[in-house]
PDB file of C-alpha atoms in Angstrom:
ATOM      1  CA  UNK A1339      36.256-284.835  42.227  1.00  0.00           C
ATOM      2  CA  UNK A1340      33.367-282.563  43.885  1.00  0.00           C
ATOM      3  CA  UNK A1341      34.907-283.262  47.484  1.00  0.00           C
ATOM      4  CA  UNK A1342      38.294-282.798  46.249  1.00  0.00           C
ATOM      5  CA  UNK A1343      37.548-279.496  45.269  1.00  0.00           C
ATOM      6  CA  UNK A1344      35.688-278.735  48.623  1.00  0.00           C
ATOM      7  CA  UNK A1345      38.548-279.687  50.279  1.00  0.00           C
ATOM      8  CA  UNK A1346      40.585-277.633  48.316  1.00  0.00           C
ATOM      9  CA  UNK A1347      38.539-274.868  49.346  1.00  0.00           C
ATOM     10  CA  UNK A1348      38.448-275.259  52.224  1.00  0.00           C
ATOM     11  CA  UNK A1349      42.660-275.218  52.960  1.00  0.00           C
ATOM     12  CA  UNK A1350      42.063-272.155  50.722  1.00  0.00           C
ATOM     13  CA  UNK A1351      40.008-270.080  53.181  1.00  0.00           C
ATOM     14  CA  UNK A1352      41.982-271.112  56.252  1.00  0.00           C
ATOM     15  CA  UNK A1353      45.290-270.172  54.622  1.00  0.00           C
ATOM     16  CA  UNK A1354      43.754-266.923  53.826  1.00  0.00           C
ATOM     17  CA  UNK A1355      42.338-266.778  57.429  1.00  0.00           C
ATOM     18  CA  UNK A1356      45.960-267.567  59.154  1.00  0.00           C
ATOM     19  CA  UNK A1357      47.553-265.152  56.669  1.00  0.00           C
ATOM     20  CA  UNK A1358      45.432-262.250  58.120  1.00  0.00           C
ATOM     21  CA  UNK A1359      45.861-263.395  61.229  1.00  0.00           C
ATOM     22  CA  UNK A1360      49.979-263.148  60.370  1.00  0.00           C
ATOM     23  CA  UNK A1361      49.042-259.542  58.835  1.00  0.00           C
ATOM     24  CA  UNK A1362      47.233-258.057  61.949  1.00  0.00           C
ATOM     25  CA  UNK A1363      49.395-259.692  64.410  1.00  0.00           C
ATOM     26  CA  UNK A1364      52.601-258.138  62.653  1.00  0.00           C
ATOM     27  CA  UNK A1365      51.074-254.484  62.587  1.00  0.00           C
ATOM     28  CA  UNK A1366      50.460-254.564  65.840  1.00  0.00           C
ATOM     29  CA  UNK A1367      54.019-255.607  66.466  1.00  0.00           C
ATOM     30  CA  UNK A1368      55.280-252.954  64.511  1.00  0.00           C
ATOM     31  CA  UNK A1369      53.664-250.297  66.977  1.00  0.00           C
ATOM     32  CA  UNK A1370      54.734-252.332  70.160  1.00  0.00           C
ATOM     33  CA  UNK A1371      57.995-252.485  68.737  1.00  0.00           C
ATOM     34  CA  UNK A1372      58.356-248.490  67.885  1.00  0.00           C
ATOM     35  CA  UNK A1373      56.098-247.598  71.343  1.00  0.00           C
ATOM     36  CA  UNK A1374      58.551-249.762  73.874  1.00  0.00           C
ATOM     37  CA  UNK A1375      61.942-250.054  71.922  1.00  0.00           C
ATOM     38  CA  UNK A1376      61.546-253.714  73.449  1.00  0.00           C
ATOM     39  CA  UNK A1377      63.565-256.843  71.520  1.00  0.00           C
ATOM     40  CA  UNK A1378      60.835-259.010  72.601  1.00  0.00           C
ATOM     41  CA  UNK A1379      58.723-257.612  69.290  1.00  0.00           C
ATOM     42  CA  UNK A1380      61.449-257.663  66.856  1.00  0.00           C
ATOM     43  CA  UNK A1381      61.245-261.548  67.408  1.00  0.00           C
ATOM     44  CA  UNK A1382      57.594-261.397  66.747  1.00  0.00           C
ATOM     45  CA  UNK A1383      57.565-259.192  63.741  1.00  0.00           C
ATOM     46  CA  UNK A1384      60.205-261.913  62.371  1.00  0.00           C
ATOM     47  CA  UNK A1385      57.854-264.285  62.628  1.00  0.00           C
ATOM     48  CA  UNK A1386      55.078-263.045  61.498  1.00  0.00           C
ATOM     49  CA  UNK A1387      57.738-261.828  58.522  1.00  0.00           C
ATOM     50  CA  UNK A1388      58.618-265.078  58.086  1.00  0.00           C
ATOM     51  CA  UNK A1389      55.000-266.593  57.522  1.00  0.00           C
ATOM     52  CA  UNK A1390      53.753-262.967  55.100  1.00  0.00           C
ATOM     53  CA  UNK A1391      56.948-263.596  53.345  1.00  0.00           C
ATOM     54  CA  UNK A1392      56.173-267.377  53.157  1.00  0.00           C
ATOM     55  CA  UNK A1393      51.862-266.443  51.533  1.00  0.00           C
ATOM     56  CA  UNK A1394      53.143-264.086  49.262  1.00  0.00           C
ATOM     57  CA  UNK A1395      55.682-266.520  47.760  1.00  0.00           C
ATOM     58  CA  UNK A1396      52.646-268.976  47.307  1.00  0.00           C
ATOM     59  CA  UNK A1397      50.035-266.046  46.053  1.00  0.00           C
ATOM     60  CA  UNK A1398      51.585-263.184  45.566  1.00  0.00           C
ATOM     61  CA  UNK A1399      48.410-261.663  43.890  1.00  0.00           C
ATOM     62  CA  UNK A1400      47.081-261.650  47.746  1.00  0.00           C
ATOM     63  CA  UNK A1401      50.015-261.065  49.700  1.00  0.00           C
ATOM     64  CA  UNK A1402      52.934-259.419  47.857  1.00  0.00           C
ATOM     65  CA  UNK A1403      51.407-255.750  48.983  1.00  0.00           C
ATOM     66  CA  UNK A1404      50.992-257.289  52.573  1.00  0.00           C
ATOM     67  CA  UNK A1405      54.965-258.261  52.525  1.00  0.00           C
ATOM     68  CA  UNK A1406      55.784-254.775  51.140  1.00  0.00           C
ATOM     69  CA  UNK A1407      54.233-252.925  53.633  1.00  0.00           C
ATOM     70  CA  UNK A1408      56.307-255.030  55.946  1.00  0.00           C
ATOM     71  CA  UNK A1409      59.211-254.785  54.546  1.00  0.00           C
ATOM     72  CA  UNK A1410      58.502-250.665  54.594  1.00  0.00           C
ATOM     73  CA  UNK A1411      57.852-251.099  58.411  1.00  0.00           C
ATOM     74  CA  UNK A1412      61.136-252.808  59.166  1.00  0.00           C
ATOM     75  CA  UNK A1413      63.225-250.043  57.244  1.00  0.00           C
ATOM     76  CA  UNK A1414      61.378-247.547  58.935  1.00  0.00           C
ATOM     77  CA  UNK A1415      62.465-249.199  62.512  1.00  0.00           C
ATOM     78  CA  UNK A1416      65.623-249.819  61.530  1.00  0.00           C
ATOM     79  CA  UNK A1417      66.131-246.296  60.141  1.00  0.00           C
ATOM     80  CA  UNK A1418      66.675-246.929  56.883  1.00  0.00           C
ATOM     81  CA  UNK A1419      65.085-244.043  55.641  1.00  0.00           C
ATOM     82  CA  UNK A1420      65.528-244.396  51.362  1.00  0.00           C
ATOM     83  CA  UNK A1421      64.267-248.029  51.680  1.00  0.00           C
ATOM     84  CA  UNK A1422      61.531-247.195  53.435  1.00  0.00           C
ATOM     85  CA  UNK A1423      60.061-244.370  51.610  1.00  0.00           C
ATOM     86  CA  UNK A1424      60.428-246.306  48.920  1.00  0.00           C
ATOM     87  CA  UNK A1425      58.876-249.832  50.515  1.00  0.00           C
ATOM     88  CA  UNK A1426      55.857-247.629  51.305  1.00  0.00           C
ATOM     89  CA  UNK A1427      55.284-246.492  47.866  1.00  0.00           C
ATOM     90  CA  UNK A1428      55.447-249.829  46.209  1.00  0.00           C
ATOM     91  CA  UNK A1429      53.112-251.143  48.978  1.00  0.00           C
ATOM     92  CA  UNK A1430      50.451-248.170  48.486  1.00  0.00           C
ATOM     93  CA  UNK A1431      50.842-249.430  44.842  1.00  0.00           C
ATOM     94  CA  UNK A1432      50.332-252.671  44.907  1.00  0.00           C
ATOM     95  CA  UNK A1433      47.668-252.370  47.295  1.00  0.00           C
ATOM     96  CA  UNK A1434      45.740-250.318  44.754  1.00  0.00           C
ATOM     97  CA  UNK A1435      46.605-252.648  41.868  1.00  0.00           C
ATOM     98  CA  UNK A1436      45.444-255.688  43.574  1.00  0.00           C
ATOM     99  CA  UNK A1437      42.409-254.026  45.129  1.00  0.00           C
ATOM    100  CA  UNK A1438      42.829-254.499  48.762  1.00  0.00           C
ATOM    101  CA  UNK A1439      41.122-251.003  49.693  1.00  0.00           C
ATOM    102  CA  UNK A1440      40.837-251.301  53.649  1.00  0.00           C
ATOM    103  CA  UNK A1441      44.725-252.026  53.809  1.00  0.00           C
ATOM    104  CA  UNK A1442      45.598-249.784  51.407  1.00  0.00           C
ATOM    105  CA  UNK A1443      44.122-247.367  53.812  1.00  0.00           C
ATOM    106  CA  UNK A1444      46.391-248.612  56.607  1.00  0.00           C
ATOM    107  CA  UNK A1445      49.266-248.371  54.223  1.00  0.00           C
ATOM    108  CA  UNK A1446      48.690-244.888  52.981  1.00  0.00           C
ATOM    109  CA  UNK A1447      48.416-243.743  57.382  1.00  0.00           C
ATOM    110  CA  UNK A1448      51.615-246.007  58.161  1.00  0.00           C
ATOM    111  CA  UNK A1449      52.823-244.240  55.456  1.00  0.00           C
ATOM    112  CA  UNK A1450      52.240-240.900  56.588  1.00  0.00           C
ATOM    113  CA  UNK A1451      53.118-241.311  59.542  1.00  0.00           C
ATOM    114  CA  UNK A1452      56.600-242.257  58.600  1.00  0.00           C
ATOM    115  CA  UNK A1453      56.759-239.125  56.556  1.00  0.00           C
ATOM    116  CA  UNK A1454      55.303-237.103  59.391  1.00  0.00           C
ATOM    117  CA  UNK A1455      58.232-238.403  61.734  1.00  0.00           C
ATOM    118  CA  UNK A1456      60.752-237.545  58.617  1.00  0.00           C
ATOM    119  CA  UNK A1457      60.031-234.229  58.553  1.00  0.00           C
ATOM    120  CA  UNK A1458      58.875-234.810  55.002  1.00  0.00           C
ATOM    121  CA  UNK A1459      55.987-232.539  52.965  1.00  0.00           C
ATOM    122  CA  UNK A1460      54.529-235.585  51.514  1.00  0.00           C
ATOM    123  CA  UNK A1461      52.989-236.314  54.584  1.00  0.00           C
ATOM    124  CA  UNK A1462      49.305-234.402  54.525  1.00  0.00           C
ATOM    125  CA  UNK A1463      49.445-235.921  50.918  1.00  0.00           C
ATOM    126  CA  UNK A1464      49.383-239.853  52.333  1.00  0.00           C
ATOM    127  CA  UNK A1465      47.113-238.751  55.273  1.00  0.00           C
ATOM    128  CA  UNK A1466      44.754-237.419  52.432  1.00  0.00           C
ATOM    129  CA  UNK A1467      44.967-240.565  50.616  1.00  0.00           C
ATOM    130  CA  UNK A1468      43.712-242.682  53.447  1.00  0.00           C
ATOM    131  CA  UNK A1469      40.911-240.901  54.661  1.00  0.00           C
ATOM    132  CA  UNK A1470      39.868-240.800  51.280  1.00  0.00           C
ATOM    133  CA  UNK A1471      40.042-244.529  51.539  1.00  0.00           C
ATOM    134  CA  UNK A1472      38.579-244.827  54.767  1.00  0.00           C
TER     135      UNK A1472
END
């Protein structure tokens, strides 16, 4: 029973570990994607989509707020401007609820700067948020 639960623990941590890999990795994406305009990173944010999506299916108590913040990142690219001001507030959110500060941080700044790039007065409000965080 005792190595059963090791090994449990084990797959445990490297899910976790692959899953932030799948979070980073997609971030980055998300600025290649909006710096060079190239199709090349759409396929890559899809996967990494694909696998967030996948983890917060499984555990959404560790990875819902992860897939919202994507989801708020692919409305924003594919200028759908509603859906993603409102993707970035229910990331920011759940974030917060589920006490993932350092990417709540990120959230709040991706945030802003969508707001920034919108033209929108909420902006310095977000920006505040995550250096606050930070």
């Amino acid at each position: 029973l005792e190595q059963k639960r090791e090994a449990e623990e084990r797959l445990v941590r490297k899910f976790k570990a692959f899953s932030t890999i799948d979070f980073w990795e997609g971030l980055v994406f998300f600025a290649m994607a909006r710096k060079t305009k190239e199709q090349k990173w759409l396929h890559r944010i899809q996967e990494s989509l694909s696998n967030v999506r996948k983890q917060a299916q499984s555990l959404p108590a560790h990875f819902q707020h992860r897939l919202l913040l994507f989801e708020a990142e692919i409305a924003n690219i594919t200028g759908d401007v509603e859906r993603a001001a409102e993707k970035y507030e229910l990331a920011v959110n759940a974030f917060d609820e589920y006490g993932y500060t350092n990417e709540q941080a990120i959230a709040y700044e991706r945030a802003g700067d969508f707001f920034v790039a919108q033209h929108d007065e909420r902006a310095p409000q977000y920006y505040g948020k995550a250096q606050a965080l930070y």
